[in-house]
XYZ file of C-alpha atoms in Angstrom:
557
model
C 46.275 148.938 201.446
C 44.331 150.812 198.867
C 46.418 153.788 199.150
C 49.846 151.788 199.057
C 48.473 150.368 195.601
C 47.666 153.809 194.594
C 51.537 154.871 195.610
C 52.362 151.900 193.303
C 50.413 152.662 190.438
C 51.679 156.562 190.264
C 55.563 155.792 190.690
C 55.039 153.730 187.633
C 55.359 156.039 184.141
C 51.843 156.334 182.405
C 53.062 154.619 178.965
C 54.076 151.465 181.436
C 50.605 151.748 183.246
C 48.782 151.211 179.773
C 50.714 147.827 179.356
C 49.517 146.295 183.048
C 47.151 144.024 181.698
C 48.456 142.557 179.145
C 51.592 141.804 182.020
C 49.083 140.449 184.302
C 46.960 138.663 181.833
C 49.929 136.692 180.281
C 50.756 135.989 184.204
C 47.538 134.307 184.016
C 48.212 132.361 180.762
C 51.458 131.390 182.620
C 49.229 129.864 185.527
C 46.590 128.201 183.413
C 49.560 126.574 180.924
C 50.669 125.094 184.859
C 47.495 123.880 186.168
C 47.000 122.061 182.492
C 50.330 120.720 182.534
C 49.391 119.058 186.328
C 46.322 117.612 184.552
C 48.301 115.641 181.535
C 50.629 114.599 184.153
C 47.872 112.521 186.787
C 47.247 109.702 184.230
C 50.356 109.098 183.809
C 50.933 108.680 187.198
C 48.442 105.898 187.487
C 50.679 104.326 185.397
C 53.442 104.107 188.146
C 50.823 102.670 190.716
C 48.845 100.122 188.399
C 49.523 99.626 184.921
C 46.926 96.882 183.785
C 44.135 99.074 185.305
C 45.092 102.181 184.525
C 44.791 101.393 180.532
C 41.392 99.548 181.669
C 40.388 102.818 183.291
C 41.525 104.904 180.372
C 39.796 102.149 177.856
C 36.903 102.723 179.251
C 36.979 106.246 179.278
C 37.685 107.035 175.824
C 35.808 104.430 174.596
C 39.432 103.415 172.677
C 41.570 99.973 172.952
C 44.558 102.011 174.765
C 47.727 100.174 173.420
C 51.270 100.632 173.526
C 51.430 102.822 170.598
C 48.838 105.042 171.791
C 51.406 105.315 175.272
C 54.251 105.828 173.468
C 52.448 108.578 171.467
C 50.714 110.293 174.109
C 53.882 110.407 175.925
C 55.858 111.915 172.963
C 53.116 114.370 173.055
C 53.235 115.119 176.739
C 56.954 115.805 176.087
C 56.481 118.234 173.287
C 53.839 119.964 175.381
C 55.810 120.152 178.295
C 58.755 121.525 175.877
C 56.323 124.072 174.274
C 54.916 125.041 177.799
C 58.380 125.903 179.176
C 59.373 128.028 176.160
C 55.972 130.272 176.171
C 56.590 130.430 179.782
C 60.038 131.524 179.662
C 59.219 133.941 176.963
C 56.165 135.233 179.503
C 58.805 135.477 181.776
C 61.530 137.267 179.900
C 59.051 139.956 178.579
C 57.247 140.342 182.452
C 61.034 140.478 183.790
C 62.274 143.016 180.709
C 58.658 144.935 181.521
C 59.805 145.544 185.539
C 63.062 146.482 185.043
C 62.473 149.191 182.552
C 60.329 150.429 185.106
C 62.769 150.624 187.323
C 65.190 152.112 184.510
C 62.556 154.879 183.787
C 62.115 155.661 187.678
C 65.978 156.267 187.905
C 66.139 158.259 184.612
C 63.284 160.476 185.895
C 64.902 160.901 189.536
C 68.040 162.195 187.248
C 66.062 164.101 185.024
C 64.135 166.092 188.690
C 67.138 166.317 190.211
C 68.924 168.446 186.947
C 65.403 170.764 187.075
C 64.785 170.957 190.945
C 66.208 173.419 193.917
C 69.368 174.074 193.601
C 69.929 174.799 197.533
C 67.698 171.392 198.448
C 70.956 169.383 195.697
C 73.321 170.771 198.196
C 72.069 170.037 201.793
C 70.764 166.427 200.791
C 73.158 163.494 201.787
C 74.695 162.210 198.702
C 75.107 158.444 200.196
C 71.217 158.978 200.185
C 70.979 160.098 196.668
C 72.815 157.543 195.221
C 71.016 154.906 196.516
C 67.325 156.375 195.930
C 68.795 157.074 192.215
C 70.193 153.493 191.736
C 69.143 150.909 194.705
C 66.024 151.760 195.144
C 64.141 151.998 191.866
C 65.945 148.411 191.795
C 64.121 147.364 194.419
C 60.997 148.471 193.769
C 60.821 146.557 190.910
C 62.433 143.082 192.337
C 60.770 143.189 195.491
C 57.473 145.478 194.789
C 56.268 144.991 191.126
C 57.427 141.273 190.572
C 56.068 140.155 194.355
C 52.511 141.574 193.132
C 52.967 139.797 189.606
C 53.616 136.415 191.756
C 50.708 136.758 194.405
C 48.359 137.534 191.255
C 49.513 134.481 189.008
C 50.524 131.845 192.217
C 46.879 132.354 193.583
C 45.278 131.703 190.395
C 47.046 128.049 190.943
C 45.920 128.023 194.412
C 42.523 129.038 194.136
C 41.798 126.689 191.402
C 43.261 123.822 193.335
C 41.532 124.536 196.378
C 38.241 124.633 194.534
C 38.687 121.266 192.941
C 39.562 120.120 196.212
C 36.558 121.162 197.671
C 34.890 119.348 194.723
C 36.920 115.669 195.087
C 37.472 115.701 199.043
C 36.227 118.818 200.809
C 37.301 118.041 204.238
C 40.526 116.849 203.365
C 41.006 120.027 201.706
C 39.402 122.091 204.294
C 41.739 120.298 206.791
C 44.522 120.893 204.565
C 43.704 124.872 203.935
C 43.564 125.820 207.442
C 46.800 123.963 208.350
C 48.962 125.820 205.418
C 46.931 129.302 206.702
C 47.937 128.328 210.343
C 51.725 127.704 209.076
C 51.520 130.637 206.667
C 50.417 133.212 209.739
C 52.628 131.801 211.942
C 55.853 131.961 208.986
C 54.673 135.872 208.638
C 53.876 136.369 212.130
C 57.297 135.429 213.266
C 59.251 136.516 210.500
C 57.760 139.258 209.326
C 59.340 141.876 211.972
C 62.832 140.466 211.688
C 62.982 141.143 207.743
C 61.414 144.131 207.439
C 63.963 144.890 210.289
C 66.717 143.169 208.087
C 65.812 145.356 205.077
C 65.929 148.733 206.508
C 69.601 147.611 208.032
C 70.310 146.878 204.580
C 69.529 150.188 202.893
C 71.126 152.166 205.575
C 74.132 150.291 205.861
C 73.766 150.300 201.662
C 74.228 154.251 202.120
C 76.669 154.560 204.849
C 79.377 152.452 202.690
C 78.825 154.807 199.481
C 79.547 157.423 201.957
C 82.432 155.770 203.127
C 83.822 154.866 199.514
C 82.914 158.958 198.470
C 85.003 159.507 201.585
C 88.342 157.501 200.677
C 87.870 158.737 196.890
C 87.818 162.756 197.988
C 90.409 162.432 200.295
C 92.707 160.079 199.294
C 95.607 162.602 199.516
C 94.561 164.234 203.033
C 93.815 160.811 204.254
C 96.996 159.719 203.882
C 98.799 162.760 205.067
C 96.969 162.170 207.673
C 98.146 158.573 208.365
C 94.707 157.331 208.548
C 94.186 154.613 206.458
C 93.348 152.409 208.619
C 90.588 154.332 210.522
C 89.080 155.012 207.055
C 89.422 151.070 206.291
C 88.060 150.254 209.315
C 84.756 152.380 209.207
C 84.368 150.834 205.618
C 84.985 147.340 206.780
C 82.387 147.979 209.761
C 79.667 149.277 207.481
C 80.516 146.836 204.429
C 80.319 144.033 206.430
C 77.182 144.459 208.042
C 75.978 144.910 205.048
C 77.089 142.025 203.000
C 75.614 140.296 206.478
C 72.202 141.611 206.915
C 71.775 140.172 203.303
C 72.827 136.717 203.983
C 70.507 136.813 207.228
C 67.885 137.861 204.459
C 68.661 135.540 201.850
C 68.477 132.605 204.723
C 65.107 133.602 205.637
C 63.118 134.098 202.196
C 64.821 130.521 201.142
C 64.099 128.394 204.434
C 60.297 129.024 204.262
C 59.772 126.273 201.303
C 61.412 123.569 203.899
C 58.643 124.128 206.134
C 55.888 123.785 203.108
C 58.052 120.869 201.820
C 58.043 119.281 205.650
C 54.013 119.929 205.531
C 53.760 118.507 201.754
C 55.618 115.243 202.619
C 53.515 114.296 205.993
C 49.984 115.112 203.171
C 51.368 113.048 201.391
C 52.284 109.992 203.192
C 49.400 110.258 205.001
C 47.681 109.643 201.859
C 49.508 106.824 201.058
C 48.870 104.832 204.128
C 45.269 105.678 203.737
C 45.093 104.006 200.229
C 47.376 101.429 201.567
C 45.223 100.340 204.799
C 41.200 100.949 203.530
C 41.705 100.820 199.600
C 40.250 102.796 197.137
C 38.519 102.765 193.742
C 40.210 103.074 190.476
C 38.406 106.367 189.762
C 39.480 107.939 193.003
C 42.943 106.750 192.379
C 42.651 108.856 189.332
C 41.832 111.764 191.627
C 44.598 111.638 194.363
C 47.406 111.219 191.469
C 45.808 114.643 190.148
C 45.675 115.788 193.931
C 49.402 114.191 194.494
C 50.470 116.223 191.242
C 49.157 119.073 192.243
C 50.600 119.434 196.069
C 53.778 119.101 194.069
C 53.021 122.244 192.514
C 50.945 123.839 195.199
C 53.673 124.248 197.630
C 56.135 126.257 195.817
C 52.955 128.462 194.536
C 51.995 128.712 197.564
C 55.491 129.881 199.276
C 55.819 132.443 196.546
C 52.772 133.664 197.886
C 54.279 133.891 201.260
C 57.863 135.346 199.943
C 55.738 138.068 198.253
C 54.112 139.305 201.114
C 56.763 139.551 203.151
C 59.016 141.160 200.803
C 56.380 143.736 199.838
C 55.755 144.484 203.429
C 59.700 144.532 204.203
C 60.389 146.790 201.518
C 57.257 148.955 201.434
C 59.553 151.355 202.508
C 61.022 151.552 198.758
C 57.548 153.281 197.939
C 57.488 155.741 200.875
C 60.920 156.887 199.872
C 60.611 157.352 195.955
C 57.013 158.461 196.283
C 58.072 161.658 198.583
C 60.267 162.639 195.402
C 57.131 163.039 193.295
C 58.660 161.832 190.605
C 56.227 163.269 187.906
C 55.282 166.477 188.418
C 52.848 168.708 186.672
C 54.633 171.052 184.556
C 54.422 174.770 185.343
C 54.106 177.387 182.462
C 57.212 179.369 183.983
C 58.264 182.574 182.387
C 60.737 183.102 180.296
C 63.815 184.668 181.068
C 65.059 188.016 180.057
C 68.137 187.762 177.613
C 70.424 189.887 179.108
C 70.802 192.827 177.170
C 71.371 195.621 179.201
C 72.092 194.918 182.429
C 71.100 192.977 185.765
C 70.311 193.939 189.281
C 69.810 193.050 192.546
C 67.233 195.333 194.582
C 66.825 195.065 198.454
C 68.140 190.923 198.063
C 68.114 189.145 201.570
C 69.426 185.569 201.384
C 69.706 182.674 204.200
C 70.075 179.169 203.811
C 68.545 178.072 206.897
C 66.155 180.940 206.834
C 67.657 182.272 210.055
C 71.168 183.151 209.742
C 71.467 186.001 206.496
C 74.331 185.328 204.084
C 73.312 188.463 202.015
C 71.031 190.782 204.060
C 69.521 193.695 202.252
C 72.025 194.042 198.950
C 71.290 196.758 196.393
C 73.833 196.566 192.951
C 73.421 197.255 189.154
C 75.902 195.310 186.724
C 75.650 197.038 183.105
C 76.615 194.551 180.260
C 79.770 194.295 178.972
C 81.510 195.491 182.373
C 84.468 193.076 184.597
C 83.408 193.289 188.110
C 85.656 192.370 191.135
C 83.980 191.388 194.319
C 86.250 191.119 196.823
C 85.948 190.217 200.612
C 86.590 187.872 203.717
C 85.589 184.039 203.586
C 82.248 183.433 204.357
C 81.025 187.088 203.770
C 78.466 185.696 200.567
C 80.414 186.496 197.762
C 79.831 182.781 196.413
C 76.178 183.055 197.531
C 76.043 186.351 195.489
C 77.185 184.469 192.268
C 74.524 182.090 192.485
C 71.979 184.357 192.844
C 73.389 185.948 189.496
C 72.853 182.345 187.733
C 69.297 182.073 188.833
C 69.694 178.889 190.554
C 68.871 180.281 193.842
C 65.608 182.648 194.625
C 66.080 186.178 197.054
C 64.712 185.396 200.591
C 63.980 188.731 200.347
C 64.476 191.486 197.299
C 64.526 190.640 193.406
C 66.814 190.207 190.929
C 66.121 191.714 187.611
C 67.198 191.325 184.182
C 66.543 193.805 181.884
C 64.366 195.732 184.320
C 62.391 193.259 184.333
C 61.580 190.827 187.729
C 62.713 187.162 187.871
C 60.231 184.845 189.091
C 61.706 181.315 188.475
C 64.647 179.547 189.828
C 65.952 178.235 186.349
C 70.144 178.433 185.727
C 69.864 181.656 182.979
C 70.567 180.344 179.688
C 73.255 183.426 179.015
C 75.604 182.628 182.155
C 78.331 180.233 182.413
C 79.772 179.678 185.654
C 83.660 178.455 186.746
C 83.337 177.417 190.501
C 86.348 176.830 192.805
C 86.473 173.184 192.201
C 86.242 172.232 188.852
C 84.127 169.662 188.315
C 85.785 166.944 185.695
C 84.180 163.518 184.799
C 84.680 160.558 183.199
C 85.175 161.593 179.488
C 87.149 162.486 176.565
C 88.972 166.015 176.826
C 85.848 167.342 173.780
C 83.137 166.041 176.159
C 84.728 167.728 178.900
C 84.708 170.997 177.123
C 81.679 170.610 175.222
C 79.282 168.824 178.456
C 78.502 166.046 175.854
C 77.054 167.936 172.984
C 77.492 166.117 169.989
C 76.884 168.065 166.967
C 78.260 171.424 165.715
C 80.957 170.680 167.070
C 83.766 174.026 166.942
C 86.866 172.773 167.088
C 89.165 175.417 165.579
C 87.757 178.035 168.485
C 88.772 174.797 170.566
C 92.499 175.174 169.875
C 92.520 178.365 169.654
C 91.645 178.991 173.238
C 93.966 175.677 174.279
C 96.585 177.667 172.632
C 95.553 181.440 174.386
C 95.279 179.679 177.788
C 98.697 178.056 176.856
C 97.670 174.171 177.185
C 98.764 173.956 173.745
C 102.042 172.211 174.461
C 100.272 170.080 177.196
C 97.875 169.257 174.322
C 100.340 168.113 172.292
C 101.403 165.433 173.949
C 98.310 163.827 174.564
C 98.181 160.882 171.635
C 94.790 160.890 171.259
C 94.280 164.585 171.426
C 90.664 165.875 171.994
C 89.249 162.205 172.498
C 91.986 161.615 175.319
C 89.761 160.171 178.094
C 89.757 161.888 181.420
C 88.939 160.170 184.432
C 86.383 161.423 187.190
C 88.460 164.310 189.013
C 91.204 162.921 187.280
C 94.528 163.614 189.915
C 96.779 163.193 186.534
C 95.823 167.013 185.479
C 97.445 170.076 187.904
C 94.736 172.635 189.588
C 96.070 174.953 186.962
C 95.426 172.848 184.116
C 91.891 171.613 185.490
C 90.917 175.446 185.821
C 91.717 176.531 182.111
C 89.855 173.435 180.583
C 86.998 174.737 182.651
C 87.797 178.481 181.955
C 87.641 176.726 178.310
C 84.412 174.955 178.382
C 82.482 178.277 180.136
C 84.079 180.393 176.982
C 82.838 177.516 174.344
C 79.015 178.109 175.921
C 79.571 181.671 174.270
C 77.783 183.130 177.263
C 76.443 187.167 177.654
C 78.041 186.434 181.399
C 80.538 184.873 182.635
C 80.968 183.949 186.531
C 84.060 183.387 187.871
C 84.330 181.913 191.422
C 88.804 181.908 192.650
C 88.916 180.721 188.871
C 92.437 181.418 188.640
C 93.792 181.083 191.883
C 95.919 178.007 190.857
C 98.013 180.008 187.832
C 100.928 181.502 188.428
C 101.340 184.789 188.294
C 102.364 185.264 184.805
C 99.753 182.915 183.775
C 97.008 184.524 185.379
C 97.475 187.957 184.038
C 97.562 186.722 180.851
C 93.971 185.186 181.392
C 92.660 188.424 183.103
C 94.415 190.449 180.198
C 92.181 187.759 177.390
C 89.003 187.665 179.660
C 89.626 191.606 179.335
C 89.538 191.449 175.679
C 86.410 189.541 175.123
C 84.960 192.240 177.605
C 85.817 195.692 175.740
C 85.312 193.437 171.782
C 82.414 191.313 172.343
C 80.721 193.033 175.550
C 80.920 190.256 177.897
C 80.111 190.850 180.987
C 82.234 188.898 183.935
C 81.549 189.212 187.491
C 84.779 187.697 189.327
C 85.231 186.250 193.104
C 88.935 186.293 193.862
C 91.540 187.355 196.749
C 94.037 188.289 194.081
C 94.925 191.839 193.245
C 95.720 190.969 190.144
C 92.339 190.987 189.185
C 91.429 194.447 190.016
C 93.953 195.686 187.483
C 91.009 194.308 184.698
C 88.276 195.428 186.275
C 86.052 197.938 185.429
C 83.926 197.768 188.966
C 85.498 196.417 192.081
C 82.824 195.688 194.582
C 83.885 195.168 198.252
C 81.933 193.367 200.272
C 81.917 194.093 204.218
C 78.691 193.483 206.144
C 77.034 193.398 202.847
């Protein structure tokens, strides 16, 4: 237990961890503002069994000729404080509520924020169904069903501790009797249930991630899907793993809310046994005053005390929330890495070995030099490296064997260089104007008039034209209104903008025409032999090695 509340404490940010107690002690205010609310409340339910003594009894007490007046204005009172009560509460609550979820906000920012800065080869060979939900659902959770289940144990068994002690005080059998049946119904809720939802919840998030997978599915291959006539095998397997979804969390829902019934069963039969107590042997006015406070306070008791019991179980049903973001370590100590080089003479690759699965060698034993400001042309059969290759150039991926150098120098990071921009196969296009497109976001110094004029040497120009809103046209993710030819120049575009020493280009023209794409080559050309960029380009096209200053074939490596 003590190390699951040490998971806890470290998945939450340290400026968060600072603000704990005040959360938890205003919980407590919110429990003591109950309990004195339950205590106004028992006189005036002596009221409702015997009026004439019950202003005796409070006569008496005070010392004070109770009247009418002083009813009327104690009631008036008891309204404004039960008014007053329920708007510091509901504050409490919206601050411990906002508190929770920002937590959970700052756990999904950071998850984004390790997964820009970590491994590059771990991005690619984890499940993205899986991502999405540890980057959305489950910080979610963790808050719901983690952080506010503790904050309702702590302030619910304030309530019931106090109560139990004054029952101890008034009747301590009666309460000892009581206590050990609620414990015997509580196991026995837990015992049962317990198994079955923490079964329920890990259906839930795996069923969660197989229909993201499913939707990622139908959005990627909407074209192939339906060339394939399979629409309905795709709808199907969404349906399946949608719907069992949607009805593990009804089965859930059904079980957290039926436990109160049982409480509510046990609260009624307390209660009426109370009632025919007073009703066959009596009782004195004074202990009348204590069983409406006892009476009162069952009525809050039992929902306290099922809180208590819907907190457990959800903790221990979705303890596996805190397994899961926990193995992400979320906050690591930062590394003083070295700098890289800045590319000014040239980069090499010395004795590089590279495998993914640290078996099979993509790139065994490589040996190259690339001087700056040269076009290189690697060439090759699929699945010889020559993508792997161009990664290794960006830094994102680390030799298996062998270094890479810049400047003669030995990189020891994996860090994406800060003088490379990279044009893949696929470009990648999100949701976004046409400027964030090309500019990844940035927002300030902001050069539009190199903008157009590489729109107009890539020719988009006319294409440009006709959009009405012109750079702040919004895109849509992968949008399937732009060709492959147009997608690949707004990339070509965007890597240019980064005004990189080298540029990486991965079948970045593949989808031109032939015209087109010499014209490209002949520009990219240019910029080499003026400005000394360098370019290392993947492609199957001969066209290419008409611009090249090193063609480098690979075969066996």
């Amino acid at each position: 237990m003590k190390s699951f509340l040490t998971k806890i404490a470290l998945l939450i940010p340290k400026n968060k961890r600072k603000k704990l107690p005040f959360v938890f002690g205003i919980s407590l205010l919110n429990s003591i503002l109950d309990f004195i609310s339950i205590a106004l409340l028992a006189p005036y339910l002596l009221l409702l069994f015997d009026a004439n003594e019950s202003i005796k009894f409070l006569s008496d007490t005070f010392s004070i000729q109770v009247t009418t007046t002083h009813i009327i204005w104690s009631l008036l009172f008891l309204v404004f404080f039960y008014a007053l009560k329920n708007f510091i509460q509901t504050r409490i609550i919206f601050k411990q509520s906002k508190f929770v979820y920002s937590i959970a906000s700052d756990i999904s920012e950071q998850l984004m924020k390790n997964y820009f800065s970590g491994s590059y080869i771990e991005q690619v060979q984890q499940d993205k169904g899986s991502i999405l939900r540890d980057f959305q659902q489950l910080p979610m959770l963790f808050g719901t069903y983690i952080l506010l289940s503790l904050y309702y144990i702590i302030s619910e068994a304030f309530i019931v501790f106090v109560f139990i002690l004054l029952g101890f005080y008034f009747q301590p059998l009666a309460t000892l009797f009581s206590i050990s049946f609620i414990l015997l119904t509580a196991f026995i809720i837990l015992k049962i249930r317990n198994k079955k939802v923490t079964s329920l919840n890990n259906e839930i998030s795996q069923t969660y991630k197989e229909s993201l997978n499913q939707i990622m599915n139908a959005f990627n291959g909407f074209l192939q899907i339906k060339s394939a006539k399979s629409e309905q095998a795709f709808e199907d397997k969404f349906k399946r793993s949608n719907g069992k979804h949607n009805e593990q969390l009804s089965l859930l829902s059904i079980y957290k809310q039926s436990n109160i019934r049982y409480f509510e069963t046990f609260a009624i039969v307390v209660i009426a046994i109370i009632i025919l107590y007073v009703q066959v042997n009596g009782m004195e006015f004074i202990n009348m005053f204590i069983l409406s406070f006892l009476i009162s306070s069952i009525i809050k008791f039992i929902p306290s005390f099922n809180k208590i019991v819907n907190s457990v179980i959800d903790i221990r049903s979705n303890r596996y929330t805190v397994d899961i973001l926990s193995g992400y370590n979320l906050y690591p100590n930062k590394e003083n890495s070295s700098k890289t080089p800045h590319f000014l003479k040239s980069i090499r690759l010395q004795d590089v070995s590279f495998s993914y699965d640290k078996n099979t060698p993509v790139i065994d034993n490589l040996s190259m030099e690339i001087s700056k400001g040269n076009f290189v042309a690697i060439t090759g059969p699929s699945g010889i490296g020559k993508t792997t290759l161009l990664h290794l150039c960006t830094g994102v991926l680390a030799p298996t064997k062998g270094n890479v150098l810049i400047d003669s120098q030995i990189v020891e990071n994996t860090a994406f260089f800060d003088f490379v921009s990279i044009v893949p196969q696929q470009p990648f296009l999100f949701k976004g104007t046409l400027l964030e497109n090309i500019v990844m976001k940035k927002s300030t110094d902001i050069d539009t008039s190199f903008i157009f004029k590489l729109l107009e040497v890539f020719d988009l120009n006319q294409w440009f034209k006709g959009l009405e809103k012109g750079l702040d046209t919004e895109l849509m993710l992968d949008s399937k209104t732009i060709s492959g030819g147009q997608k690949q120049r707004i990339a070509l575009i965007r890597a240019l903008y980064q005004k990189p020493n080298l540029l990486l280009l991965d079948e970045a023209t593949n989808q031109l025409d032939t015209a087109l794409e010499i014209k490209v080559l002949e520009y990219l050309k240019e910029l080499v032999e003026k400005e000394s960029l360098t370019i290392i380009a993947v492609s199957h096209n001969k066209a290419l090695l008409d611009v090249a200053t090193i063609h480098l074939d690979l075969k066996n490596n």
